[in-house]
Structures are given as C-alpha cells and as structure tokens.
CSV table of C-alpha atoms and ligand atoms in Angstrom, one decimal:
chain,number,residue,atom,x,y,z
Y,1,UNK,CA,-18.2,0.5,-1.9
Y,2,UNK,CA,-17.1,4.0,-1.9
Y,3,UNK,CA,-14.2,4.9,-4.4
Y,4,UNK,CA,-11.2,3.8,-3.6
Y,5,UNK,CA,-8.8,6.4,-5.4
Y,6,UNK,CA,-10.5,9.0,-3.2
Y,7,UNK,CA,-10.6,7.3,0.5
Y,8,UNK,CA,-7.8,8.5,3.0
Y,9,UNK,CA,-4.8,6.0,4.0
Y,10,UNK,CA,-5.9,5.0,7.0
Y,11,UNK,CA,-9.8,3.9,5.6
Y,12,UNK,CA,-8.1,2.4,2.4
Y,13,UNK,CA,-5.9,0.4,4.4
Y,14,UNK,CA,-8.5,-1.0,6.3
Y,15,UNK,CA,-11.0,-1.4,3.9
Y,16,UNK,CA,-8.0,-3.5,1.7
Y,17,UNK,CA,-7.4,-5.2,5.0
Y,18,UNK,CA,-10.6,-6.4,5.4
Y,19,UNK,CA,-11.3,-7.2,1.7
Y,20,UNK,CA,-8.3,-9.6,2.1
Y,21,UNK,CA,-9.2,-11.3,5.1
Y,22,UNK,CA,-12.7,-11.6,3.5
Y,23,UNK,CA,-11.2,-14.0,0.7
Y,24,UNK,CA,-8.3,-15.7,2.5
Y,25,UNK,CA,-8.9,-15.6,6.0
Y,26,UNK,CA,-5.7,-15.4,8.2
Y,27,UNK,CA,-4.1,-17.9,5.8
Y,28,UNK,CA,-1.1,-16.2,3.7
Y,29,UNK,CA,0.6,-18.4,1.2
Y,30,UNK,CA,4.2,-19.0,-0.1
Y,31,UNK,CA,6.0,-21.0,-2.9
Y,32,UNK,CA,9.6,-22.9,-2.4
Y,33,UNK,CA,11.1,-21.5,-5.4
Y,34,UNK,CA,14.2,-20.1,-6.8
Y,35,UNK,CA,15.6,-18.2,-9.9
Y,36,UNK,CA,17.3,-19.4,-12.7
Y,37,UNK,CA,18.8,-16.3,-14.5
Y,38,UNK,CA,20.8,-17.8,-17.7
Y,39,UNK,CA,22.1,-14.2,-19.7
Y,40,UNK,CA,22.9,-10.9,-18.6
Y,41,UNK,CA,23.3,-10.1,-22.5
Y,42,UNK,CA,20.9,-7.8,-23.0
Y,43,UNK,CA,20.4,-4.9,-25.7
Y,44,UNK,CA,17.5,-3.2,-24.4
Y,45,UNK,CA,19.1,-0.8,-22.1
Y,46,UNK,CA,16.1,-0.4,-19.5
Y,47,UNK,CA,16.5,2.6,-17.6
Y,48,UNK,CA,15.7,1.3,-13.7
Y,49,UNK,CA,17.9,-2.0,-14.8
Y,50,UNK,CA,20.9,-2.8,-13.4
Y,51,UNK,CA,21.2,-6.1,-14.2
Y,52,UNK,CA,21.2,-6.3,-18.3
Y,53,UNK,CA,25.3,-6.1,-19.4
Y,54,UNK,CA,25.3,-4.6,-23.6
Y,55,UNK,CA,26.6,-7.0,-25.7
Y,56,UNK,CA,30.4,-7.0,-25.2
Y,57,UNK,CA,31.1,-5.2,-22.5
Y,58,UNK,CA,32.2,-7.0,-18.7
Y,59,UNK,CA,29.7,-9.0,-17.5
Y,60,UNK,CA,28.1,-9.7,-20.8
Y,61,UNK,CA,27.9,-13.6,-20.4
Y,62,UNK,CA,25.7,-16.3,-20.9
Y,63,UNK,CA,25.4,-20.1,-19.0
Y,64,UNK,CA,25.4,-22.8,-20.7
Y,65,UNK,CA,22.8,-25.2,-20.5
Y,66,UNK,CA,24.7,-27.6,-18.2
Y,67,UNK,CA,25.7,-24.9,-15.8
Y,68,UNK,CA,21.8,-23.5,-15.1
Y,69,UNK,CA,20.8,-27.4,-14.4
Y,70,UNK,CA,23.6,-27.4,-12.0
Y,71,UNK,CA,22.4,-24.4,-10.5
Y,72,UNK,CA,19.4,-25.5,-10.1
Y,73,UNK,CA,20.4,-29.1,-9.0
Y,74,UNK,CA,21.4,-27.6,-6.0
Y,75,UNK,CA,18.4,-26.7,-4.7
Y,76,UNK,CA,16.5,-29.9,-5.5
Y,77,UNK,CA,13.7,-29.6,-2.9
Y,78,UNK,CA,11.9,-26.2,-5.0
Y,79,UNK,CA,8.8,-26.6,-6.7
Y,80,UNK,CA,9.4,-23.6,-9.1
Y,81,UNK,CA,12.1,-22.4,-11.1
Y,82,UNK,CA,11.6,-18.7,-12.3
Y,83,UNK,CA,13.4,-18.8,-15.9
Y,84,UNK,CA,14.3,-15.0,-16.7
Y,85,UNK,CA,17.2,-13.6,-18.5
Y,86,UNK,CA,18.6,-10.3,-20.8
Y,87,UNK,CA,17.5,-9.9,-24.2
Y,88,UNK,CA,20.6,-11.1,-26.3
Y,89,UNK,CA,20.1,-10.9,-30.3
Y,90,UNK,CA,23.0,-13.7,-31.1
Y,91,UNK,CA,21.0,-16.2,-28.4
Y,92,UNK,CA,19.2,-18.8,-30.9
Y,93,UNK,CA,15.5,-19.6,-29.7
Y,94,UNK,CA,17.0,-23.7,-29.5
Y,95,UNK,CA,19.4,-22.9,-26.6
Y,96,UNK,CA,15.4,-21.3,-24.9
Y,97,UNK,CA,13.9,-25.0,-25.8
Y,98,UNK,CA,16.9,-26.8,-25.0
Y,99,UNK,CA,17.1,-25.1,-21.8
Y,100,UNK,CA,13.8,-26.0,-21.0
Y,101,UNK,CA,13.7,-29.8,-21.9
Y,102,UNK,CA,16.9,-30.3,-19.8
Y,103,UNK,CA,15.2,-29.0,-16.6
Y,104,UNK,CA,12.0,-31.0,-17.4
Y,105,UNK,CA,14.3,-34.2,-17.9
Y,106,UNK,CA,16.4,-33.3,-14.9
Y,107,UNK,CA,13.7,-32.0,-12.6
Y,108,UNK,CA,10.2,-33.6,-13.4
Y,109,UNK,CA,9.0,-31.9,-10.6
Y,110,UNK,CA,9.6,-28.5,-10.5
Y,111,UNK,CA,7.5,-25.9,-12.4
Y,112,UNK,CA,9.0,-24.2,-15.4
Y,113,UNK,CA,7.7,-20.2,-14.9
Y,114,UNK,CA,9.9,-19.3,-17.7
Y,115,UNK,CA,10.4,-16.4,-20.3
Y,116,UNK,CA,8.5,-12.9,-19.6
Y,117,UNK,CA,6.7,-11.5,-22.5
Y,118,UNK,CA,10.0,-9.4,-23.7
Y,119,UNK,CA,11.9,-12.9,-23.9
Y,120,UNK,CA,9.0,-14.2,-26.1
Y,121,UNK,CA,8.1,-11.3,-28.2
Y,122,UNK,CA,12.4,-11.5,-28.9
Y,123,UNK,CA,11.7,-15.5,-29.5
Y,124,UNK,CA,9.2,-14.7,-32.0
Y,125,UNK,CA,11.5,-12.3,-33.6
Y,126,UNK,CA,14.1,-14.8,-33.7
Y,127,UNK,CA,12.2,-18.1,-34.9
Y,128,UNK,CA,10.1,-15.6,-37.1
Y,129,UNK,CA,7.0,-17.0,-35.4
Y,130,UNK,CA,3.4,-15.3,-34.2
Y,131,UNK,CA,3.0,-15.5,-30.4
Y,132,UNK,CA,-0.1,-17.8,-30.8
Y,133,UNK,CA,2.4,-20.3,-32.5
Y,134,UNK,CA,5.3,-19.6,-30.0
Y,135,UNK,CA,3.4,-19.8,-26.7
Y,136,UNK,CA,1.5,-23.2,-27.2
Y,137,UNK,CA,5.3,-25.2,-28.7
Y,138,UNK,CA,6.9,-23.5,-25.0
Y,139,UNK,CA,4.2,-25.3,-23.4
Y,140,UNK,CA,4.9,-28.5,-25.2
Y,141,UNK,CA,8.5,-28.3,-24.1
Y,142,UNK,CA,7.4,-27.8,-20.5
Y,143,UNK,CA,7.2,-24.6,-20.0
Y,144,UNK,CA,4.5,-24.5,-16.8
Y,145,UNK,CA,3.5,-20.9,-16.6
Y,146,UNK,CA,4.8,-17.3,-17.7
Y,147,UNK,CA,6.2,-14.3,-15.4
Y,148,UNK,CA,3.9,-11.4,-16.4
Y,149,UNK,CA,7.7,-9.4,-16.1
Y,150,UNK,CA,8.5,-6.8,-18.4
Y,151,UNK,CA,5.1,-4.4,-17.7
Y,152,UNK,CA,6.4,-2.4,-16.0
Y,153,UNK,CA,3.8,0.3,-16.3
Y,154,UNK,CA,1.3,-0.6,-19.5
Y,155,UNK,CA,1.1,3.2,-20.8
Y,156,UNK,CA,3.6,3.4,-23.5
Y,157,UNK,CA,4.2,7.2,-22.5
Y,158,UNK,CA,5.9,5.8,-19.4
Y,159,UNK,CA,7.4,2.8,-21.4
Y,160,UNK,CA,9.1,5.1,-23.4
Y,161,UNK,CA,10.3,7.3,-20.9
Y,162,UNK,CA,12.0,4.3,-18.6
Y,163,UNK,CA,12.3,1.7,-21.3
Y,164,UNK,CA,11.9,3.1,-24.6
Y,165,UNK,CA,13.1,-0.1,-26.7
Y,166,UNK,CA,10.6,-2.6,-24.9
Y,167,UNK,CA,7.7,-4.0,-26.6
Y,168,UNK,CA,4.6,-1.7,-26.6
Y,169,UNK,CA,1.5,-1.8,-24.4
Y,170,UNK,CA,-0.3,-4.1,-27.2
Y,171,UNK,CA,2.2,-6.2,-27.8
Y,172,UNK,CA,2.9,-7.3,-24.5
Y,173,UNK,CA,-1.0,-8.0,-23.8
Y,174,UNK,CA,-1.0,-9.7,-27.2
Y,175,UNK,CA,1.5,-12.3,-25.9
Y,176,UNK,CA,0.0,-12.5,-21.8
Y,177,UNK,CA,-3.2,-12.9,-24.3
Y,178,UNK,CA,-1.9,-16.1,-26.3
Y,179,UNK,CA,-0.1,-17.4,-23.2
Y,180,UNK,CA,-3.3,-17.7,-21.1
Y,181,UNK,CA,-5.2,-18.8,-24.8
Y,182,UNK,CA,-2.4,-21.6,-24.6
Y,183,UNK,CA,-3.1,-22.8,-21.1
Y,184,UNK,CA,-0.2,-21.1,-19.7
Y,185,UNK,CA,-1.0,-18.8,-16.5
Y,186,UNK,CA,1.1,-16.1,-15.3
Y,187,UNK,CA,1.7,-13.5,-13.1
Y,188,UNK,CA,0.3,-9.8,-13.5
Y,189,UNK,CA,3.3,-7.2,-12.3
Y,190,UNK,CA,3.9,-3.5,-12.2
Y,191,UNK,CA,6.8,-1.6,-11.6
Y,192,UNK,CA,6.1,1.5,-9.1
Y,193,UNK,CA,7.7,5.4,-8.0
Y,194,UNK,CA,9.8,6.3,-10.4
Y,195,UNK,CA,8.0,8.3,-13.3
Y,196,UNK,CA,4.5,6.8,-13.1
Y,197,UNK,CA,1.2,9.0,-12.0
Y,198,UNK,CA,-1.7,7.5,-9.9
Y,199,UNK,CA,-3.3,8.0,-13.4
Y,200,UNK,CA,-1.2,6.0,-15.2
Y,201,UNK,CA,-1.5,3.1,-12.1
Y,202,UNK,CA,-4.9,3.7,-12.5
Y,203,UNK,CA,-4.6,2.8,-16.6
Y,204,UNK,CA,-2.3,-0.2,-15.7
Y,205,UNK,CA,-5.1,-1.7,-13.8
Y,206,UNK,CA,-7.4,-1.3,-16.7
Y,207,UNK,CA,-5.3,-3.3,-19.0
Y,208,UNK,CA,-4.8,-6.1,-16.0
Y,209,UNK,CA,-8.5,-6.0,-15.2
Y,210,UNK,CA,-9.6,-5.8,-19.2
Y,211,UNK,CA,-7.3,-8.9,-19.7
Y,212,UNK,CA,-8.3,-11.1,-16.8
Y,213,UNK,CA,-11.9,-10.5,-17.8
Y,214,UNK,CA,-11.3,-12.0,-21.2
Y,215,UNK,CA,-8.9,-14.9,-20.1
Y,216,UNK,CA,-8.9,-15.2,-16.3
Y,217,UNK,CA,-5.2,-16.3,-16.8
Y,218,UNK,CA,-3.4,-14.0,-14.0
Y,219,UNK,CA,-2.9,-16.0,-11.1
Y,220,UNK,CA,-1.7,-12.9,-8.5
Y,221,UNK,CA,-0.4,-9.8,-9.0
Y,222,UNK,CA,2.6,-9.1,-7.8
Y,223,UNK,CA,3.8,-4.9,-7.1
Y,224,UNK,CA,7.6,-4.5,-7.9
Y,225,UNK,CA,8.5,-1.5,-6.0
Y,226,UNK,CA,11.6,0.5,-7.9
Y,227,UNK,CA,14.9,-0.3,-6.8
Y,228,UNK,CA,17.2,2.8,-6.9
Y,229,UNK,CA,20.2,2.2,-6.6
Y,230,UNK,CA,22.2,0.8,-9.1
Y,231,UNK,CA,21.0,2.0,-12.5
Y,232,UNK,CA,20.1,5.1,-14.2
Y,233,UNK,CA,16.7,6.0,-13.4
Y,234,UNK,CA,17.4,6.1,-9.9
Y,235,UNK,CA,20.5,8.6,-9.9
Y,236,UNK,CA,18.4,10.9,-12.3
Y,237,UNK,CA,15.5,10.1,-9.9
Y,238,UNK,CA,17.7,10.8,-6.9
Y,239,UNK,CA,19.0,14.5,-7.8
Y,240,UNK,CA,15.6,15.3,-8.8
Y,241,UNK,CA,13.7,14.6,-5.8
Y,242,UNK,CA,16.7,16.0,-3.4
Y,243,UNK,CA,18.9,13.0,-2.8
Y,244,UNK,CA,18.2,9.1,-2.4
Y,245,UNK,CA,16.9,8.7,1.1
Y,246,UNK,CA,13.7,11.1,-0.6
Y,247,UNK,CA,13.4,9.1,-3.1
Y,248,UNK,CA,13.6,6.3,-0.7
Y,249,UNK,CA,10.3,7.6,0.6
Y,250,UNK,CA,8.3,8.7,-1.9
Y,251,UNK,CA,8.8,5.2,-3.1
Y,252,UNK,CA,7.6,3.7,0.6
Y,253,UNK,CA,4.8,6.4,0.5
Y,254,UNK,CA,3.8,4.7,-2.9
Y,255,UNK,CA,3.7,1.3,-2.0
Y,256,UNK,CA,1.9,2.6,1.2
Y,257,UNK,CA,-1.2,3.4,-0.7
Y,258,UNK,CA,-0.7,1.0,-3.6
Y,259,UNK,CA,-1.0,-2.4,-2.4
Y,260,UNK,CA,-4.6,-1.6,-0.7
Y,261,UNK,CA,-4.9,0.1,-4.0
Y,262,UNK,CA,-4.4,-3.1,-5.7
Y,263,UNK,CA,-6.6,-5.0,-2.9
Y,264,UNK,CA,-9.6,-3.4,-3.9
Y,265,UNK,CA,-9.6,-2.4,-7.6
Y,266,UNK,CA,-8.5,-5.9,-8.6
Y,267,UNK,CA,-9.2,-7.9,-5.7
Y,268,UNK,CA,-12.4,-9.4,-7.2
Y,269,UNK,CA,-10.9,-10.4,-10.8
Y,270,UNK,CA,-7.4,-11.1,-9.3
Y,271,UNK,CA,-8.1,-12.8,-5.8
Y,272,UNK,CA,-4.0,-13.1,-5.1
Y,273,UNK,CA,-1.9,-9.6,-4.1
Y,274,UNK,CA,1.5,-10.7,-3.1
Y,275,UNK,CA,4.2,-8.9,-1.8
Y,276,UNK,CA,7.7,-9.2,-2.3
Y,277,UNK,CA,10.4,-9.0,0.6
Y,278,UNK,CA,12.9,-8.3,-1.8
Y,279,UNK,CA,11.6,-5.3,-2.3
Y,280,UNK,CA,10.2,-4.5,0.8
Y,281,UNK,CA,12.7,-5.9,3.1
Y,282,UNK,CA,11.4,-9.1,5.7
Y,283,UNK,CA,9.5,-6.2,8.0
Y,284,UNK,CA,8.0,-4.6,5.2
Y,285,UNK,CA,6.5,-7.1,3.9
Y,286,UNK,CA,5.0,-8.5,6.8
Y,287,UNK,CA,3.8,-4.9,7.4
Y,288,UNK,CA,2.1,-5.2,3.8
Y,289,UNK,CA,-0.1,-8.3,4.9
Y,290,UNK,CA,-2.2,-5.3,6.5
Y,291,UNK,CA,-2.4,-3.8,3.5
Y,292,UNK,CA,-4.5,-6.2,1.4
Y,293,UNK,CA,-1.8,-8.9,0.6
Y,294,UNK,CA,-2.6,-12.5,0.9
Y,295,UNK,CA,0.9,-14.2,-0.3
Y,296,UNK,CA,4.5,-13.5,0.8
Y,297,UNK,CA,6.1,-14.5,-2.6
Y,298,UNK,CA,8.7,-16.5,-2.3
Y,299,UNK,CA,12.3,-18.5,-0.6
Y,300,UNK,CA,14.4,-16.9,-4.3
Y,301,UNK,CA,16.9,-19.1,-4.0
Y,302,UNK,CA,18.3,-17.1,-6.5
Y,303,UNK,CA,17.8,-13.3,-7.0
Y,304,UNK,CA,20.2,-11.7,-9.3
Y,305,UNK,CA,18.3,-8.6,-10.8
Y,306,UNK,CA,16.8,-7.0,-7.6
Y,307,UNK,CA,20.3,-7.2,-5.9
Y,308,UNK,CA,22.1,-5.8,-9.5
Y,309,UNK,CA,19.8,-2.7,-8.8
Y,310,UNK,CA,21.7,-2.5,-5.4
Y,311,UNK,CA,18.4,-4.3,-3.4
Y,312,UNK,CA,19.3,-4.5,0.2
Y,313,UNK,CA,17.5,-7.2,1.4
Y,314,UNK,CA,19.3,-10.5,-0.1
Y,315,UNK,CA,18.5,-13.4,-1.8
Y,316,UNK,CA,17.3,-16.7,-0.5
Y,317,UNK,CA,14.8,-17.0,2.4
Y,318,UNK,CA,13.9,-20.7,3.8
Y,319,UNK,CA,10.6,-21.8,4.5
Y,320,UNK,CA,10.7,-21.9,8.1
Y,321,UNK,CA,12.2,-18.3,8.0
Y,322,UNK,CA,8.8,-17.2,5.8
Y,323,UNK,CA,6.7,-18.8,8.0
Y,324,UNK,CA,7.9,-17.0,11.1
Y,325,UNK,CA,7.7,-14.0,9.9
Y,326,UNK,CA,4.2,-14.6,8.4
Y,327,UNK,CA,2.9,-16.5,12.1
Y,328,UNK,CA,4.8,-12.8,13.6
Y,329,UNK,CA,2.7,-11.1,11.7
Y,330,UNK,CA,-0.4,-13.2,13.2
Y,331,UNK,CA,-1.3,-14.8,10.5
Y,332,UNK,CA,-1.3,-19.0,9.2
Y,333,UNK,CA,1.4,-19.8,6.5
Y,334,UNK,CA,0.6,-22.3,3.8
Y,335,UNK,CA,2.8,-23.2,1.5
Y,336,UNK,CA,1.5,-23.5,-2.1
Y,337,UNK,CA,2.3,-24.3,-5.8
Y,338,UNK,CA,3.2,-21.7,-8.4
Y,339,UNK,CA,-0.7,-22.1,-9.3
Y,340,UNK,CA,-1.7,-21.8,-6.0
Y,341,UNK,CA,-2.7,-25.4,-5.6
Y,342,UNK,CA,-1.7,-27.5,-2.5
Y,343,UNK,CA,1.8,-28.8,-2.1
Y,344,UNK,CA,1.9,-32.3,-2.6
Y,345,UNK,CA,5.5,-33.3,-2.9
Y,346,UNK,CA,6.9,-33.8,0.4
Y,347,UNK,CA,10.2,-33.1,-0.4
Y,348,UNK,CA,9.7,-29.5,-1.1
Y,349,UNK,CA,10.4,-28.4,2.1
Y,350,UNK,CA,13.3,-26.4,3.3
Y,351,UNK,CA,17.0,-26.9,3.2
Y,352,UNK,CA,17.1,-27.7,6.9
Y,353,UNK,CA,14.2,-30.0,7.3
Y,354,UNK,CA,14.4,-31.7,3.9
Y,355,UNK,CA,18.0,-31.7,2.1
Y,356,UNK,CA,18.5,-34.5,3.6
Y,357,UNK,CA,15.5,-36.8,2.6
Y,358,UNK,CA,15.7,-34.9,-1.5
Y,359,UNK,CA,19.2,-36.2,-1.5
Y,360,UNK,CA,18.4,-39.7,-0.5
Y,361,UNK,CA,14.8,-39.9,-2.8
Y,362,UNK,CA,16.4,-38.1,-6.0
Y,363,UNK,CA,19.6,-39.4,-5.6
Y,364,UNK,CA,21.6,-36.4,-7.1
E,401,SF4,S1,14.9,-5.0,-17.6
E,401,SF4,FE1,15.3,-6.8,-18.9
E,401,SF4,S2,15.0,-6.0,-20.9
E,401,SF4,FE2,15.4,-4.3,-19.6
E,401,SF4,S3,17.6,-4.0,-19.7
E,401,SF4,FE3,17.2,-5.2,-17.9
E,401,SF4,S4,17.5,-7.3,-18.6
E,401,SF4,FE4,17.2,-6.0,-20.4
C-alpha cells in the first residue's frame, strides 16, 4: 500500500473507502444509547470545554444519585449509558461506586461505559489507589467498559497548550492500559483542528496503534472534531484564523482528510472508525461513511457537552432516524452492543416502536 500521509484527497478517500467496505461490507452499525452526565464541577479548566462550571460559580452542580437513575429511567429501552462528568475535588470516589451499583440494580441491562481516564486518574487520587487496583473494583461494581475521553491529542506539547492541567500522555495510557488488563474495553478518541499538526495526529496514532498491539482493548475509534463555539480555544482560534466561519472550515478540511486517515493507518489493529453526527451534523456524517467509517455512533439520548460548546446539531436521534439516514446513504444498518456484539434484547429498540412494550416488560 502506498503511504497514506502522502496520497491526494481524492485517492485517500477512496482507498479508505474501499479498505472499509473490505472489512464491513455495506453494513454500518449503531448503538441505542444515551448519556448520563452527573457534575459539571470541574477544576480543570480545558481550553475547547464549555461544559465544565469552576467550583462555585453558576452552574457548578452536581445530581444526586436518585436524579441520574431517573434520568436514565426515562429512556429504559438503551443498551448503554455513557457515564461522564467534570472533575470535582470535594466529589468522594463512593458517590462514583454508588452511582454505579444503583444503575446496575435499576437497569440490569444496560452497559455501564463509565468514567474516562481523567475521572479515574482523579479517583485514584481520591481513594489514594494505583489504577491497576482502581480499574479491576469499577468492574466489580459493574462498570462495562471505559470512554477512551480525555485524549484529546496524546502529545503533551498540545496537552499543555489546550489543557494544561490534564493528566500526561503516560498517564492516561497507563490507565486505558490497566482498564483493558482488567477486562474493561474502551473507546480510542482524538480531538481534531484546533492546535494540533498532521505530525502530532500522526504521533496520536502511534500511541493508539502501540497500545492496541499490547492489549487489543480499543473497540473503535471515534474522531471528535473541535467544537468552536462556546469556549475559549475557539474565540482565540477564531480571531486567529480570520473569523469563525474559517475556522469552521479548516476544521471540515481536517476531518475531510482525517477519517480516511484513520481508515487506513489504524484500520487493521482497530477494525471500527465511527463517526459522530454530533459533530458532523446528520449529512456529514452520512457523507463520512465514504470516508472509511463503518459505524454511525449513536441515538445520545443525552448530549450535554457537545451542545455546551455551542454544537448545532442536537441531542437525541432515534433508531429509525439512524437507520434512514444510514439506508440514504446506501448502506445496511445494524444495530449493535457497545462491544459490537449482536443486539439481543428486544426491547432496545426505539421510543416509537418500543416504549410501549419496555413499559409493560420492565414495569417502570
Ligand atoms: S473537558 Fe472535562 S476535564 Fe476538561 S474542563 Fe471540561 S469537564 Fe473538565
């Protein structure tokens, strides 16, 4: 295969394209899932955030336990629940196992994908525990599998520049490391156009690829484009490049070249590339399932933190909305677990088709 760094858009794109169809077919998966976002309390003060609230100030809250299983008891027919939250000192690593336990008692069969590797390094912090301790009681609570969140890009250079108080390069593969040693799989992400070089992307696929070659943990990976709006980095961003609608751009033009980017340096140790409509927007991300992407994401339920950076494409997709948009695209939806297993509960359909019939079976 020739280089892919060096081949032109258009022959990158189709090589990506082809690679895809190669491993998946015409089949493009999806998961019924939604988020469960418990505390905005956060005291890192990310740059491209514009969801975290500083202890104190409006905004600053956190559930309680009995309020997130409400939340979550109202969509009763999702097979994952993404568990991701700020980084607040005062929250004790109980109300984390507590939280946990009362979903797994309340909601057998959902998937816990909870805590991103900044939530656990904090947890360690907190409970004064190593992650190879940490990672293996979660998943005796009930915890299913891990978002591989808070990479944003895994050159601490750029860390510091966006995010200077996150945890370092090896620190975060440290704890992906002892999550996949502990059984827990997780996502792979990266956060793109804002700071970042090709060679730095390049780098970030390094780490991914050096990991997955020890563990094989990473179950997809999943490109976050940058969302501009709301936060920091993307005013700074914004006068810098001549106004938002060219930074608007140069962020497409990223993603343009990323995804078959992703396709075909990791496509072989990381089989799953999924796109986000989020991000992308419903028509971009159908676009992106020419670009080497095999899985749409997700219905998100609940989004809070693209939509706190001012993300204009919602929260809460259903099923049978995915799936048009994925048979539009000419392609065959499948819906899947968070591990990318078959689904086998029939309830976890889609509000329309199957509110109805959870009601009845879980009797809520
Ligand atoms: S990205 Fe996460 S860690 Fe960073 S400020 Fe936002 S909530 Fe806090």
């Amino acid at each position: 295969m020739k280089n892919p760094w060096k081949l032109p858009l258009g022959e990158l794109t189709e090589v990506a394209r082809q690679a895809a169809r190669k491993d998946h077919g015409d089949v493009v998966t999806y998961v019924v899932n939604r988020n469960a976002n418990f505390t905005r309390i956060c005291h890192v003060g990310c740059a491209f955030c514009g969801f975290g609230r500083r202890p104190g100030t409006p905004g600053a809250t956190t559930d309680t336990i009995d309020r997130v299983v409400a939340r979550v008891g109202e969509t009763p027919w999702v097979t994952e629940v993404c568990l991701q939250g700020g980084i607040d000192p005062d929250l004790p690593p109980s109300y984390y196992f507590d939280l946990v336990r009362e979903l797994r008692k309340n909601f057998p069969w959902m998937h816990l994908h909870a805590f991103s590797p900044m939530e656990i390094d904090s947890l360690c912090a907190k409970a004064g525990e190593e992650p190879e301790v940490m990672l293996p009681r979660l998943r005796a609570a009930g915890v299913g599998s891990i978002p591989g969140t808070a990479a944003e890009i895994l050159v601490d250079r750029v860390r510091k520049k966006i995010s200077r108080n996150k945890l370092p390069v090896a620190r975060w593969t440290r704890i992906v490391r002892a999550a996949h040693l502990a059984g827990l799989r997780s996502s792979a992400t990266i956060l793109f156009g804002h700071v970042e070089t090709w060679e730095d992307i390049r780098s970030h696929f390094e780490v991914l690829r050096r990991l997955q070659g020890e563990t094989g943990g990473f179950t997809e990976l999943v490109p976050l484009a940058f969302v501009p709006y709301e936060n920091r980095l993307g005013r700074m961003l914004a006068q810098r490049t001549g106004g938002m609608s060219r930074l608007e751009e140069r962020i497409r033009r990223r993603a343009r070249r990323l995804y078959p980017l992703a396709r075909l340096v990791l496509g072989d140790l990381i089989p799953n590339l999924q796109t986000s409509w989020v991000k992308l927007g419903v028509e971009g991300a159908a676009e992106s399932l020419d670009w080497g992407c095999n899985d749409f994401g997700g219905t998100l339920y609940e989004e809070s933190i693209t939509r706190s950076s001012g993300g204009r494409h919602g929260e809460g997709m259903e099923p049978e909305a995915i799936e048009e948009a994925i048979r539009r695209a000419g392609r065959i939806p499948r819906r899947r677990t968070t591990l990318y297993g078959a689904v086998k509960n029939p309830f976890s359909l889609g509000k329309k088709s199957c509110q109805a019939s959870a009601r009845g079976h879980f009797a809520l």
